[in-house]
XYZ file of C-alpha atoms in Angstrom:
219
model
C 80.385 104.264 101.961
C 83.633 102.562 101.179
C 83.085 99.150 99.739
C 85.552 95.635 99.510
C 84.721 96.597 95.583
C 87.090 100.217 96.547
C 89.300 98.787 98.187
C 90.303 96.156 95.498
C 90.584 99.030 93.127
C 93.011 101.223 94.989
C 96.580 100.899 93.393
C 98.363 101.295 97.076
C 96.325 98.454 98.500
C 97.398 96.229 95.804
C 101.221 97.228 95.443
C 101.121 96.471 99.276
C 100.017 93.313 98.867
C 102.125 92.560 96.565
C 104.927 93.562 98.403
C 103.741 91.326 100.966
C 104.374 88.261 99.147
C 107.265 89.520 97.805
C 108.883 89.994 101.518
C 107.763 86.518 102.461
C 108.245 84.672 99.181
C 111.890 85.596 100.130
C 111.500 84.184 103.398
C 110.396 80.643 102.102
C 107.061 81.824 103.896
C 103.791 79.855 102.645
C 101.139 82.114 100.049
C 99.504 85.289 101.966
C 98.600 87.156 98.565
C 95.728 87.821 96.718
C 94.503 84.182 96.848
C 94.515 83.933 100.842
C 93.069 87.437 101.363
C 90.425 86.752 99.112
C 89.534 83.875 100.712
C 89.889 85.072 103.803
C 87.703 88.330 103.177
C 85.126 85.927 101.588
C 84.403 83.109 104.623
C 85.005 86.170 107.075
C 82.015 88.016 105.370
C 80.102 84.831 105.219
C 80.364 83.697 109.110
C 79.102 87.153 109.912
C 75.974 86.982 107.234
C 75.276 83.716 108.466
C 74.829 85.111 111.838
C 72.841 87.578 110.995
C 74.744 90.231 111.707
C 74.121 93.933 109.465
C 74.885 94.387 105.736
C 77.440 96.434 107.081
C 79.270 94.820 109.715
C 79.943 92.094 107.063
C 81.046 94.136 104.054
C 83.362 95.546 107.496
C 84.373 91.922 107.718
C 85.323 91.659 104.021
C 87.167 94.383 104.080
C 89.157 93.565 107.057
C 89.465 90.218 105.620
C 91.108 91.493 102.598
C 93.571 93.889 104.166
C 94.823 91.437 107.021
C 97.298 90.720 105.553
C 99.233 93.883 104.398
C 101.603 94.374 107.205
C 104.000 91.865 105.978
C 105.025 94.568 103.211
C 106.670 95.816 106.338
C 107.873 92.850 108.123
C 106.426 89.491 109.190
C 107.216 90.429 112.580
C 104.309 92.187 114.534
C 102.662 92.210 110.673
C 99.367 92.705 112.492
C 100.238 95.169 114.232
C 101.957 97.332 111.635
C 99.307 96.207 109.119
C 96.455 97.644 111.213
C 97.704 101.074 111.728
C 98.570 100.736 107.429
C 95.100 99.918 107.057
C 93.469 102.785 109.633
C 95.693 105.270 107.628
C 94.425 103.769 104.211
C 91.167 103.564 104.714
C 91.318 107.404 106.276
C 92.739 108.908 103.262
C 89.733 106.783 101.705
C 87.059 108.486 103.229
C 85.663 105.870 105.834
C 84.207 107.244 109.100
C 86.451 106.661 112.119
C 84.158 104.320 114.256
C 84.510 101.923 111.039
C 88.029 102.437 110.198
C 88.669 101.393 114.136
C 86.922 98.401 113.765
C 88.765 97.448 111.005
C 91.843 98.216 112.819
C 90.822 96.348 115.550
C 90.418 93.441 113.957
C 93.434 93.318 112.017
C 95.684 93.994 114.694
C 94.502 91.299 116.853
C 94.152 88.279 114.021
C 97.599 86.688 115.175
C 97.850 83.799 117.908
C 101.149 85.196 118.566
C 99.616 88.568 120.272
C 96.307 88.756 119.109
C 92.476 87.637 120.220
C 88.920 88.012 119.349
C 87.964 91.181 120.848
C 85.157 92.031 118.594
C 82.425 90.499 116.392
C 84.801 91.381 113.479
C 88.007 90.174 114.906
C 86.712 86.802 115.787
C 84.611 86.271 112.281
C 88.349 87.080 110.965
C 90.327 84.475 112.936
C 88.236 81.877 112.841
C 88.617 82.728 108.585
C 92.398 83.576 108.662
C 93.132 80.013 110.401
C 90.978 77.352 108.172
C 93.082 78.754 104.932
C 95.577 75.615 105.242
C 95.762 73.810 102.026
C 97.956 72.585 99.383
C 98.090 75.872 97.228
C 99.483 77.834 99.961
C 102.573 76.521 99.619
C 104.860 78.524 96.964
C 108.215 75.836 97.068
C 108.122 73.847 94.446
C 110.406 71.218 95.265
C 109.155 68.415 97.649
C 112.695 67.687 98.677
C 113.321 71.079 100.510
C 110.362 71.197 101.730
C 110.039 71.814 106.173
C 107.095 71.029 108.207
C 105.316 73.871 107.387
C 105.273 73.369 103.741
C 104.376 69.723 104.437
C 101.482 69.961 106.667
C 100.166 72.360 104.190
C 100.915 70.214 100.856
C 99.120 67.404 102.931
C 95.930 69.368 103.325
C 94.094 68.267 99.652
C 90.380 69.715 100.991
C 90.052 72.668 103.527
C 86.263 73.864 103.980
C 84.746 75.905 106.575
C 81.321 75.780 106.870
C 78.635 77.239 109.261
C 75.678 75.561 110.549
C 73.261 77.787 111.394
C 70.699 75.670 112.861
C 73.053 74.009 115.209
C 75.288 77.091 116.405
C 79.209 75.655 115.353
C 81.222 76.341 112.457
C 82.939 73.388 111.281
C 86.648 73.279 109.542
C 86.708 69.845 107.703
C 90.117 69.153 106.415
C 91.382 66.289 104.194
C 95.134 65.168 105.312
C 97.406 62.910 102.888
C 98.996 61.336 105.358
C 101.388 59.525 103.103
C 102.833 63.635 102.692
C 102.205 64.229 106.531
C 100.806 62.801 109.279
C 97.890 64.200 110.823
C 99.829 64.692 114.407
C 102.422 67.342 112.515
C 99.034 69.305 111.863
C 98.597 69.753 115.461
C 102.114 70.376 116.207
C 102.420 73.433 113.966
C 98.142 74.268 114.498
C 97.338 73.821 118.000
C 97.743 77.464 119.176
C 95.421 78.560 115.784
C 92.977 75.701 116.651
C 92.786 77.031 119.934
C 92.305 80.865 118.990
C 89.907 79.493 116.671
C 87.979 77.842 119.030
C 88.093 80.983 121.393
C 86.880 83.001 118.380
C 84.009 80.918 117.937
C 83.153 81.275 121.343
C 82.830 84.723 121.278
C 80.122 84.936 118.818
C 78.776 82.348 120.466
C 78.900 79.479 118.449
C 80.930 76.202 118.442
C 84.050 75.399 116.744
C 84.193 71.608 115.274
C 87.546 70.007 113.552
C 87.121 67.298 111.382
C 89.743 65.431 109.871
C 89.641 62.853 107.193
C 86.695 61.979 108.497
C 87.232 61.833 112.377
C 85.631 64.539 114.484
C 88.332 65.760 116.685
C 86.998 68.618 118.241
């Protein structure tokens, strides 16, 4: 069976990742390489072990987790899209059985707010992962003084944790806002439509999604 461990040892995965952030690096875009997907792959894997769900179905998760992101060696437009039939084709040539490579593909294509939505145990697990990366290291400009909302909101973010309780059925995103770099109302400006998906997502596996920020439940 084709492992996360494979798939971070095949050359094309990593020269398309790397051309990822290369594409959006020159579009002033925020950090999507191998730090993101690795967290990504990592809290996706975990919501689904948490719940219980197969040994499989999560190293599925980490997988789709890591390659999420790959589409934007094509273009940042639709990269979900494109990045889920890269990934099908990928993990074909890999060896992985078509019901798992379609799952994969499945959830990749659909981890966007702009088109996408949790249409699987996978694809939600994913979202609810892809959305909670917001933090201070995401953001590759250097200089504060060019620096738009995006890049703000995201220096502003010092803490980012996502944790699930299992006990109590919600998954909790506690973020820590400098508000001196940006106020907490730009977060929701920029966030609402992930917040939302993310709260959609954690409806689907039937949990609850809670936002906490510096200290203030909000959701």
């Amino acid at each position: 069976m084709i492992t996360l461990k494979d798939i971070k040892e095949n050359p094309e995965v990593d020269a398309l990742i790397r051309g990822a952030q290369k594409q959006l690096n020159a579009l002033g875009y925020t950090e999507h390489g191998h730090r993101h997907i690795s967290i990504v792959s990592k809290r996706t894997g975990d919501i689904l072990e948490k719940l219980d769900y197969p040994e499989r179905i999560v190293e599925l998760g980490r997988i789709a987790g890591y390659l999420h992101d790959i589409g934007n060696s094509i273009n940042r437009v639709d990269h979900a899209h494109s990045g889920a039939i890269l990934a099908y084709n990928l993990l074909k040539d890999m060896g992985m059985p078509v019901e798992e490579r379609t799952e994969i593909m499945m959830a990749i294509g659909n981890h966007d707010e702009d088109t996408g939505s949790a249409i699987s145990d996978i694809s939600a697990a994913l979202i609810l992962a892809d959305k909670s990366d917001v933090h201070r290291d995401r953001v590759v400009n250097q200089n504060l003084a060019t620096f738009d909302k995006h890049d703000r909101v995201n220096y502003a973010v010092t803490n980012a944790n996502l944790e699930l309780d299992e006990k109590e059925r919600k998954v909790i995103l506690t973020l820590t806002i400098d508000n001196n770099i940006s106020p907490v109302l730009d977060y929701f400006e920029i966030f609402m439509e992930r917040t939302m998906m993310s709260k959609y997502a954690a409806k689907y596996l039937k949990i609850w999604f809670e936002l906490i920020i510096n200290d203030t439940r909000l959701l």
